[in-house]
């Protein structure tokens, strides 16, 4: 299960222990607040040589100016490698010139390798520094010799994107490179908007906030803790700035898996790392969508998702037996609330042990019968697995793990920890033998229970104990009474190595706890001698890769994996949820920022626990949360063992809100699925901040209470208790309410107050869009086969306009999401309005799949057209059609503009036109046109 203790709610004894641990590990961290004045360490390095390399890069050497021992001795000689790896990506790599240092393994995150450090370098070599800049098509690398610093500028407008020179100011010091302490900074413009650097819960919204702490180190800490290092590590930020009236975005990735603090002070940003190398990647943009395209092109495109994963999911830690699960499925059906996937936390397990079934509460014959029943209607079943393998000599999974030698070691023996089964060992997913063993265990389990996906949890990795532990003699551990997360092993703190007690203390868990606190000891050893100290934040990432490989090899189907811990590149293999949140209005609001951040991180399939994981949400809050959660890319209700039941049917009012919001989601499934296709081929987030579509509109740069699905569908939810109206920002243009398309908002770029009674969520479609929809249903399999409607939106009342859209369809069980395999269809949709003539048409690629499925377009709705309600000259595929012929009906009605309603006026300036009774095959090109009457 997924349950972590908030650092704010530790028991008194645990808190006292924590204070003792912190005092034992004192020193190093400059301040608990990033607003503290920066500490200057040393006088930096000087560039002593630079020359081009055979691969088109440049190789230089840096020599320390003045040695000191603050945080350890300086590395005296560094290697600098600079290369324009593509037209839109620049790499700057700095490492020890004389010996190999830890880097993110190249087999985990494939990329080009820089030249290897050489054992002997002529330090006396004094070639003149003739290379002043290294120019690419759009990014330029500049440097100063002494003290060494570098800058990256944009060729097109001369803007400096990164500048590590302190310029003699007091914002930060020179570059530092020691074995366990690395520091580098950049200047920033005061008015820039920065996003990223996660995972954390950001109380100020999606924009990075000056002087908030940003610590990156994967940690099992509840997401209710603000500004704290959480489950994932994503050392990347995107910056959006306006140059004149034109917006420009760029991104900076520091590819390093070691723990780090990042200090953002508004006019500067400083990295403080406890190991590894400086491996910077600069992405030129210039639009936010360009950034995620370039970024995911490098780290890996987001995984293709099965269609059913976009349906609604229900889970709970505490479904004690199979009959409870069966009742949940039946109650959703009775309540007429859509449901695609039912989940089990660890309740199905025998003694919390992975890959097992509880023979009493989840007897296999009955479970198989239940799965056959739900599979027959298209529903799916997903279960949890934790990485910790229970130490139990009679447990086959453990026996095979020992036989294959797959565990992380400490002093030559499998490292002992405690999680839900009690004493556990942790598989080492950096070891190829572990990957093979893990795949075998997944296959064995799938033969036992044909699950449809896997949920990998607790993979930061989480440990209920700290240090070196042994199994106590003469007592049961865990006892079976009281909370299962209290450590019951006999443990001693490990402080004897510099890996357990590094000289610089990152702000781990927001309290400067030791980096080995409640996780794997950082002096433990992985495959090939790799230290946990270095690889810690890669644990969940490496597990996701192994799990993806295993699932893909089972039946050749498209895998679905949900992972709590993530790293750069995790989106290539897994979806994510935001972890242990709380059933509060604040957490509802925070969830939007976290979901939007993960779209930037290249993990677009993301959502939060709807209604909150713990404690009990109020009825009103659950109403409002499903109105937001129905539009998360990943939409799941999940609750804690100790919370009251909170399935959506538990309240009559929530049932109504769920029917409304999820009903709309299921109509939008073809649009959402098309967005997952674009995410897979270009990295485009499914849920996006408004500035992705309106980067020049500064008012939305920090907006975190509304969001877009794709480029043009805006969700404006109620996020405050007791509110029945919502104040929503509308970027300039025409916006149409998708629940009632006669309602129009025409904005010059301002806030409007919208009605939002309890069961209403405001979702608006932007002009110039063609939105494909279907008729919905109780399950995605049936909803997917209903006829299509195309919603065409023009600027309200315009005499001229264009609109575009697209639709991707495929066999969602195939591993790949692509055209060209005979099992997919892609449709581009177009519409124009000119001199009263409306035209709508399609251009189809590979239509056979859609034709074989029998999909048709039954209705076309056009919004915002001017003219009178008299419509004539309807043509379909070049032939005139009488309005009443072949059951085709043509109708129109006036639209109401919000500004008209506010003025108490009823006169509309635009029409909604409906053409119904169509039978246009989705898999064939079509065209239609008609003429609007002239307004008298």
Short mmCIF file of N, CA, C and O in Angstrom, two decimals, residues 446-553:
data_model
loop_
_atom_site.label_atom_id
_atom_site.label_comp_id
_atom_site.label_asym_id
_atom_site.label_seq_id
_atom_site.Cartn_x
_atom_site.Cartn_y
_atom_site.Cartn_z
N UNK A 446 1.69 -13.69 -13.19
CA UNK A 446 0.66 -13.50 -14.21
C UNK A 446 -0.02 -14.83 -14.56
O UNK A 446 -1.21 -14.85 -14.88
N UNK A 447 0.73 -15.91 -14.49
CA UNK A 447 0.12 -17.23 -14.69
C UNK A 447 -0.82 -17.58 -13.54
O UNK A 447 -1.81 -18.28 -13.72
N UNK A 448 -0.50 -17.06 -12.35
CA UNK A 448 -1.36 -17.26 -11.18
C UNK A 448 -2.59 -16.38 -11.26
O UNK A 448 -3.72 -16.83 -11.02
N UNK A 449 -2.38 -15.11 -11.61
CA UNK A 449 -3.45 -14.11 -11.69
C UNK A 449 -3.22 -13.25 -12.93
O UNK A 449 -2.23 -12.52 -12.99
N UNK A 450 -4.10 -13.28 -13.91
CA UNK A 450 -3.89 -12.51 -15.15
C UNK A 450 -4.20 -11.02 -14.95
O UNK A 450 -5.19 -10.50 -15.47
N UNK A 451 -3.33 -10.34 -14.22
CA UNK A 451 -3.51 -8.91 -13.98
C UNK A 451 -3.26 -8.14 -15.28
O UNK A 451 -2.59 -8.63 -16.20
N UNK A 452 -3.77 -6.92 -15.34
CA UNK A 452 -3.69 -6.11 -16.56
C UNK A 452 -2.66 -5.00 -16.46
O UNK A 452 -2.43 -4.27 -17.44
N UNK A 453 -2.04 -4.85 -15.32
CA UNK A 453 -1.02 -3.84 -15.12
C UNK A 453 -0.45 -4.00 -13.73
O UNK A 453 -0.97 -4.79 -12.92
N UNK A 454 0.62 -3.28 -13.44
CA UNK A 454 1.25 -3.36 -12.13
C UNK A 454 1.50 -1.97 -11.56
O UNK A 454 1.82 -1.03 -12.28
N UNK A 455 1.36 -1.91 -10.26
CA UNK A 455 1.54 -0.68 -9.50
C UNK A 455 2.77 -0.88 -8.64
O UNK A 455 2.77 -1.70 -7.73
N UNK A 456 3.86 -0.16 -8.95
CA UNK A 456 5.10 -0.30 -8.19
C UNK A 456 5.22 0.87 -7.22
O UNK A 456 5.35 2.01 -7.61
N UNK A 457 5.16 0.53 -5.96
CA UNK A 457 5.05 1.52 -4.88
C UNK A 457 6.28 1.40 -3.97
O UNK A 457 7.07 0.46 -4.08
N UNK A 458 6.42 2.36 -3.07
CA UNK A 458 7.44 2.31 -2.01
C UNK A 458 8.86 2.19 -2.59
O UNK A 458 9.77 1.70 -1.93
N UNK A 459 9.06 2.69 -3.80
CA UNK A 459 10.31 2.42 -4.52
C UNK A 459 11.25 3.61 -4.55
O UNK A 459 11.99 3.82 -5.51
N UNK A 460 11.29 4.36 -3.44
CA UNK A 460 12.25 5.48 -3.36
C UNK A 460 13.68 5.04 -3.00
O UNK A 460 14.59 5.80 -3.36
N UNK A 461 14.04 4.02 -2.29
CA UNK A 461 13.18 3.00 -1.71
C UNK A 461 12.81 3.37 -0.27
O UNK A 461 13.58 4.02 0.44
N UNK A 462 11.62 2.92 0.14
CA UNK A 462 11.13 3.20 1.48
C UNK A 462 11.55 2.08 2.44
O UNK A 462 11.54 0.90 2.08
N UNK A 463 11.90 2.47 3.64
CA UNK A 463 12.34 1.55 4.68
C UNK A 463 11.77 2.06 6.00
O UNK A 463 11.86 3.26 6.29
N UNK A 464 11.15 1.21 6.78
CA UNK A 464 10.61 1.66 8.06
C UNK A 464 11.70 1.82 9.12
O UNK A 464 11.44 2.33 10.20
N UNK A 465 12.90 1.34 8.80
CA UNK A 465 14.03 1.42 9.73
C UNK A 465 15.16 2.21 9.09
O UNK A 465 15.09 2.59 7.92
N UNK A 466 16.22 2.44 9.86
CA UNK A 466 17.41 3.12 9.35
C UNK A 466 18.64 2.40 9.87
O UNK A 466 18.64 1.83 10.96
N UNK A 467 19.69 2.43 9.05
CA UNK A 467 20.96 1.89 9.50
C UNK A 467 21.13 0.42 9.23
O UNK A 467 20.51 -0.16 8.35
N UNK A 468 21.99 -0.22 10.03
CA UNK A 468 22.27 -1.65 9.91
C UNK A 468 21.36 -2.38 10.89
O UNK A 468 21.39 -2.12 12.10
N UNK A 469 20.58 -3.31 10.35
CA UNK A 469 19.55 -3.96 11.16
C UNK A 469 19.72 -5.47 11.16
O UNK A 469 20.28 -6.06 10.23
N UNK A 470 19.21 -6.08 12.22
CA UNK A 470 19.14 -7.53 12.33
C UNK A 470 17.74 -7.91 12.79
O UNK A 470 17.03 -7.09 13.39
N UNK A 471 17.37 -9.15 12.50
CA UNK A 471 16.05 -9.64 12.94
C UNK A 471 16.13 -9.95 14.42
O UNK A 471 17.01 -10.71 14.86
N UNK A 472 15.25 -9.39 15.23
CA UNK A 472 15.33 -9.61 16.68
C UNK A 472 14.99 -11.06 17.04
O UNK A 472 14.17 -11.69 16.39
N UNK A 473 15.65 -11.54 18.05
CA UNK A 473 15.36 -12.88 18.53
C UNK A 473 14.31 -12.83 19.63
O UNK A 473 14.29 -11.92 20.45
N UNK A 474 13.43 -13.80 19.61
CA UNK A 474 12.47 -13.93 20.70
C UNK A 474 11.27 -13.02 20.63
O UNK A 474 10.50 -12.93 21.58
N UNK A 475 11.10 -12.30 19.50
CA UNK A 475 9.89 -11.48 19.37
C UNK A 475 9.45 -11.45 17.92
O UNK A 475 10.26 -11.58 16.99
N UNK A 476 8.13 -11.30 17.74
CA UNK A 476 7.57 -11.25 16.39
C UNK A 476 7.74 -9.86 15.82
O UNK A 476 7.48 -8.86 16.49
N UNK A 477 8.18 -9.79 14.58
CA UNK A 477 8.40 -8.49 13.92
C UNK A 477 7.92 -8.58 12.48
O UNK A 477 8.47 -9.35 11.70
N UNK A 478 6.85 -7.81 12.15
CA UNK A 478 6.04 -6.96 13.04
C UNK A 478 5.13 -7.79 13.93
O UNK A 478 4.86 -8.95 13.65
N UNK A 479 4.63 -7.13 14.95
CA UNK A 479 3.87 -7.84 15.98
C UNK A 479 2.47 -8.20 15.52
O UNK A 479 1.83 -9.08 16.09
N UNK A 480 1.97 -7.51 14.49
CA UNK A 480 0.60 -7.74 14.03
C UNK A 480 -0.40 -6.85 14.71
O UNK A 480 -1.59 -6.85 14.38
N UNK A 481 0.05 -6.07 15.68
CA UNK A 481 -0.82 -5.08 16.33
C UNK A 481 -0.19 -3.71 16.16
O UNK A 481 1.02 -3.58 16.04
N UNK A 482 -1.04 -2.69 16.18
CA UNK A 482 -0.54 -1.33 16.03
C UNK A 482 -0.16 -1.04 14.59
O UNK A 482 -0.28 -1.89 13.72
N UNK A 483 0.30 0.19 14.32
CA UNK A 483 0.63 0.57 12.95
C UNK A 483 1.78 -0.27 12.42
O UNK A 483 2.76 -0.53 13.11
N UNK A 484 1.65 -0.70 11.19
CA UNK A 484 2.64 -1.59 10.61
C UNK A 484 3.91 -0.91 10.16
O UNK A 484 4.82 -1.58 9.67
N UNK A 485 3.99 0.42 10.30
CA UNK A 485 5.16 1.13 9.78
C UNK A 485 6.18 1.47 10.87
O UNK A 485 7.16 2.15 10.62
N UNK A 486 5.98 0.98 12.09
CA UNK A 486 6.97 1.22 13.14
C UNK A 486 8.08 0.18 13.04
O UNK A 486 7.82 -1.02 12.91
N UNK A 487 9.33 0.63 13.14
CA UNK A 487 10.46 -0.27 13.01
C UNK A 487 10.51 -1.22 14.20
O UNK A 487 10.45 -0.79 15.36
N UNK A 488 10.62 -2.52 13.90
CA UNK A 488 10.72 -3.51 14.98
C UNK A 488 11.98 -4.35 14.85
O UNK A 488 12.18 -5.30 15.62
N UNK A 489 12.84 -4.05 13.88
CA UNK A 489 14.13 -4.71 13.79
C UNK A 489 15.08 -4.11 14.81
O UNK A 489 14.85 -3.02 15.35
N UNK A 490 16.16 -4.81 15.10
CA UNK A 490 17.23 -4.26 15.95
C UNK A 490 18.21 -3.54 15.03
O UNK A 490 18.86 -4.17 14.18
N UNK A 491 18.31 -2.22 15.19
CA UNK A 491 19.08 -1.42 14.23
C UNK A 491 20.09 -0.51 14.93
O UNK A 491 19.86 -0.05 16.06
N UNK A 492 21.19 -0.25 14.24
CA UNK A 492 22.20 0.70 14.70
C UNK A 492 22.48 1.69 13.58
O UNK A 492 22.54 1.31 12.41
N UNK A 493 22.67 2.96 13.97
CA UNK A 493 22.99 3.97 12.97
C UNK A 493 24.34 3.67 12.33
O UNK A 493 25.24 3.14 12.99
N UNK A 494 24.46 3.98 11.07
CA UNK A 494 25.73 3.81 10.36
C UNK A 494 26.31 5.19 10.11
O UNK A 494 25.74 5.99 9.37
N UNK A 495 27.44 5.48 10.74
CA UNK A 495 28.07 6.79 10.56
C UNK A 495 29.55 6.67 10.23
O UNK A 495 30.24 7.68 10.14
N UNK A 496 30.00 5.44 9.98
CA UNK A 496 31.45 5.24 9.90
C UNK A 496 32.05 5.59 8.54
O UNK A 496 33.27 5.65 8.41
N UNK A 497 31.22 5.78 7.53
CA UNK A 497 31.78 6.11 6.22
C UNK A 497 31.34 7.50 5.79
O UNK A 497 30.31 8.01 6.23
N UNK A 498 32.11 8.07 4.86
CA UNK A 498 31.76 9.39 4.34
C UNK A 498 30.55 9.34 3.44
O UNK A 498 29.97 10.38 3.11
N UNK A 499 30.14 8.13 3.04
CA UNK A 499 28.93 7.99 2.24
C UNK A 499 27.69 8.08 3.12
O UNK A 499 26.64 8.53 2.67
N UNK A 500 27.80 7.64 4.35
CA UNK A 500 26.67 7.74 5.27
C UNK A 500 26.62 9.11 5.94
O UNK A 500 25.55 9.57 6.35
N UNK A 501 27.78 9.74 6.04
CA UNK A 501 27.87 11.04 6.72
C UNK A 501 28.68 12.00 5.85
O UNK A 501 29.82 12.33 6.16
N UNK A 502 28.09 12.45 4.73
CA UNK A 502 28.85 13.33 3.83
C UNK A 502 29.08 14.69 4.46
O UNK A 502 28.33 15.12 5.36
N UNK A 503 30.10 15.40 4.00
CA UNK A 503 30.42 16.69 4.63
C UNK A 503 29.35 17.75 4.43
O UNK A 503 29.15 18.59 5.31
N UNK A 504 28.67 17.72 3.30
CA UNK A 504 27.58 18.67 3.06
C UNK A 504 26.25 17.95 3.26
O UNK A 504 26.04 16.84 2.76
N UNK A 505 25.36 18.58 4.02
CA UNK A 505 24.07 17.98 4.33
C UNK A 505 22.97 18.63 3.49
O UNK A 505 22.64 19.81 3.70
N UNK A 506 22.44 17.89 2.51
CA UNK A 506 21.29 18.42 1.79
C UNK A 506 20.10 18.50 2.75
O UNK A 506 20.09 17.85 3.81
N UNK A 507 19.13 19.29 2.37
CA UNK A 507 17.98 19.51 3.25
C UNK A 507 16.97 18.36 3.12
O UNK A 507 15.79 18.56 2.80
N UNK A 508 17.44 17.14 3.35
CA UNK A 508 16.63 15.94 3.15
C UNK A 508 15.40 15.96 4.04
O UNK A 508 15.48 16.27 5.23
N UNK A 509 14.25 15.63 3.44
CA UNK A 509 12.95 15.60 4.13
C UNK A 509 12.59 16.95 4.74
O UNK A 509 11.74 17.03 5.63
N UNK A 510 13.23 18.01 4.27
CA UNK A 510 12.94 19.34 4.79
C UNK A 510 13.47 19.57 6.18
O UNK A 510 13.23 20.62 6.78
N UNK A 511 14.21 18.59 6.73
CA UNK A 511 14.70 18.69 8.11
C UNK A 511 16.18 18.36 8.23
O UNK A 511 16.67 18.13 9.33
N UNK A 512 16.89 18.29 7.10
CA UNK A 512 18.30 17.90 7.12
C UNK A 512 18.51 16.55 7.78
O UNK A 512 19.49 16.34 8.48
N UNK A 513 17.58 15.62 7.58
CA UNK A 513 17.79 14.30 8.15
C UNK A 513 18.94 13.63 7.41
O UNK A 513 19.27 14.00 6.29
N UNK A 514 19.57 12.63 8.02
CA UNK A 514 20.62 11.89 7.31
C UNK A 514 20.07 11.29 6.02
O UNK A 514 18.91 10.85 5.97
N UNK A 515 20.89 11.24 4.98
CA UNK A 515 20.39 10.77 3.69
C UNK A 515 20.06 9.28 3.70
O UNK A 515 19.38 8.79 2.80
N UNK A 516 20.50 8.56 4.72
CA UNK A 516 20.13 7.15 4.85
C UNK A 516 18.94 6.93 5.75
O UNK A 516 18.59 5.77 6.05
N UNK A 517 18.29 7.99 6.18
CA UNK A 517 17.17 7.88 7.11
C UNK A 517 15.96 7.28 6.40
O UNK A 517 15.51 7.78 5.37
N UNK A 518 15.44 6.19 6.94
CA UNK A 518 14.25 5.51 6.44
C UNK A 518 14.37 5.13 4.95
O UNK A 518 13.42 5.23 4.19
N UNK A 519 15.57 4.71 4.57
CA UNK A 519 15.78 4.19 3.22
C UNK A 519 16.94 3.22 3.27
O UNK A 519 17.35 2.77 4.35
N UNK A 520 17.49 2.85 2.13
CA UNK A 520 18.64 1.95 2.08
C UNK A 520 19.88 2.71 2.55
O UNK A 520 20.08 3.87 2.17
N UNK A 521 20.70 2.06 3.36
CA UNK A 521 21.93 2.71 3.81
C UNK A 521 22.75 3.14 2.62
O UNK A 521 22.94 2.39 1.66
N UNK A 522 23.25 4.38 2.65
CA UNK A 522 23.91 4.94 1.47
C UNK A 522 25.29 4.35 1.22
O UNK A 522 25.87 4.58 0.16
N UNK A 523 25.82 3.58 2.17
CA UNK A 523 27.08 2.87 1.92
C UNK A 523 26.83 1.45 1.44
O UNK A 523 27.78 0.68 1.24
N UNK A 524 25.56 1.07 1.25
CA UNK A 524 25.24 -0.23 0.66
C UNK A 524 25.70 -0.24 -0.80
O UNK A 524 25.90 0.81 -1.42
N UNK A 525 25.85 -1.47 -1.33
CA UNK A 525 26.51 -1.61 -2.63
C UNK A 525 25.59 -2.32 -3.63
O UNK A 525 24.99 -3.35 -3.32
N UNK A 526 25.52 -1.75 -4.84
CA UNK A 526 24.80 -2.34 -5.96
C UNK A 526 25.79 -3.13 -6.83
O UNK A 526 26.98 -3.22 -6.54
N UNK A 527 25.26 -3.61 -7.93
CA UNK A 527 26.02 -4.35 -8.93
C UNK A 527 27.25 -3.54 -9.38
O UNK A 527 27.19 -2.33 -9.54
N UNK A 528 28.35 -4.24 -9.56
CA UNK A 528 29.61 -3.64 -10.03
C UNK A 528 30.16 -2.60 -9.07
O UNK A 528 30.87 -1.68 -9.48
N UNK A 529 29.81 -2.71 -7.78
CA UNK A 529 30.38 -1.81 -6.80
C UNK A 529 29.75 -0.44 -6.73
O UNK A 529 30.27 0.45 -6.03
N UNK A 530 28.64 -0.23 -7.43
CA UNK A 530 27.98 1.08 -7.40
C UNK A 530 27.40 1.32 -6.01
O UNK A 530 26.75 0.46 -5.42
N UNK A 531 27.64 2.51 -5.49
CA UNK A 531 27.16 2.85 -4.15
C UNK A 531 25.71 3.33 -4.19
O UNK A 531 25.32 4.07 -5.10
N UNK A 532 24.93 2.94 -3.18
CA UNK A 532 23.59 3.49 -3.01
C UNK A 532 23.65 5.00 -2.91
O UNK A 532 22.74 5.71 -3.35
N UNK A 533 24.71 5.53 -2.36
CA UNK A 533 24.92 6.98 -2.24
C UNK A 533 24.71 7.67 -3.59
O UNK A 533 24.12 8.75 -3.67
N UNK A 534 25.21 7.03 -4.64
CA UNK A 534 25.13 7.61 -5.98
C UNK A 534 23.83 7.25 -6.69
O UNK A 534 23.26 8.06 -7.41
N UNK A 535 23.40 5.99 -6.52
CA UNK A 535 22.30 5.47 -7.33
C UNK A 535 20.94 5.59 -6.65
O UNK A 535 19.93 5.19 -7.23
N UNK A 536 20.90 6.14 -5.45
CA UNK A 536 19.66 6.14 -4.66
C UNK A 536 18.43 6.60 -5.45
O UNK A 536 17.41 5.91 -5.48
N UNK A 537 18.52 7.74 -6.08
CA UNK A 537 17.34 8.32 -6.73
C UNK A 537 16.97 7.64 -8.04
O UNK A 537 15.98 8.00 -8.67
N UNK A 538 17.75 6.63 -8.43
CA UNK A 538 17.45 5.86 -9.64
C UNK A 538 16.68 4.59 -9.34
O UNK A 538 16.35 3.84 -10.27
N UNK A 539 16.39 4.32 -8.07
CA UNK A 539 15.83 3.00 -7.73
C UNK A 539 14.48 2.76 -8.40
O UNK A 539 14.26 1.75 -9.07
N UNK A 540 13.56 3.69 -8.25
CA UNK A 540 12.24 3.52 -8.85
C UNK A 540 12.31 3.51 -10.37
O UNK A 540 11.55 2.78 -11.03
N UNK A 541 13.20 4.32 -10.93
CA UNK A 541 13.39 4.37 -12.38
C UNK A 541 13.86 3.02 -12.90
O UNK A 541 13.31 2.47 -13.87
N UNK A 542 14.87 2.45 -12.25
CA UNK A 542 15.40 1.17 -12.71
C UNK A 542 14.38 0.05 -12.52
O UNK A 542 14.30 -0.88 -13.33
N UNK A 543 13.56 0.14 -11.46
CA UNK A 543 12.51 -0.86 -11.27
C UNK A 543 11.45 -0.74 -12.36
O UNK A 543 10.93 -1.75 -12.85
N UNK A 544 11.11 0.49 -12.74
CA UNK A 544 10.11 0.69 -13.80
C UNK A 544 10.60 0.10 -15.12
O UNK A 544 9.83 -0.51 -15.87
N UNK A 545 11.88 0.27 -15.43
CA UNK A 545 12.43 -0.28 -16.67
C UNK A 545 12.32 -1.81 -16.66
O UNK A 545 11.89 -2.43 -17.64
N UNK A 546 12.69 -2.42 -15.53
CA UNK A 546 12.63 -3.88 -15.42
C UNK A 546 11.19 -4.38 -15.50
O UNK A 546 10.91 -5.41 -16.13
N UNK A 547 10.27 -3.65 -14.88
CA UNK A 547 8.86 -4.05 -14.88
C UNK A 547 8.26 -3.92 -16.27
O UNK A 547 7.49 -4.76 -16.73
N UNK A 548 8.62 -2.85 -16.96
CA UNK A 548 8.13 -2.63 -18.33
C UNK A 548 8.61 -3.75 -19.24
O UNK A 548 7.84 -4.30 -20.04
N UNK A 549 9.87 -4.11 -19.12
CA UNK A 549 10.43 -5.18 -19.94
C UNK A 549 9.69 -6.49 -19.68
O UNK A 549 9.36 -7.24 -20.61
N UNK A 550 9.40 -6.75 -18.41
CA UNK A 550 8.71 -7.99 -18.04
C UNK A 550 7.29 -8.02 -18.60
O UNK A 550 6.86 -9.03 -19.17
N UNK A 551 6.55 -6.93 -18.44
CA UNK A 551 5.16 -6.91 -18.90
C UNK A 551 5.08 -6.99 -20.42
O UNK A 551 4.19 -7.64 -20.97
N UNK A 552 5.98 -6.33 -21.07
CA UNK A 552 5.95 -6.33 -22.54
C UNK A 552 6.25 -7.73 -23.09
O UNK A 552 5.76 -8.10 -24.15
N UNK A 553 7.01 -8.50 -22.31
CA UNK A 553 7.34 -9.85 -22.76
C UNK A 553 6.29 -10.89 -22.44
O UNK A 553 6.39 -12.04 -22.88
#
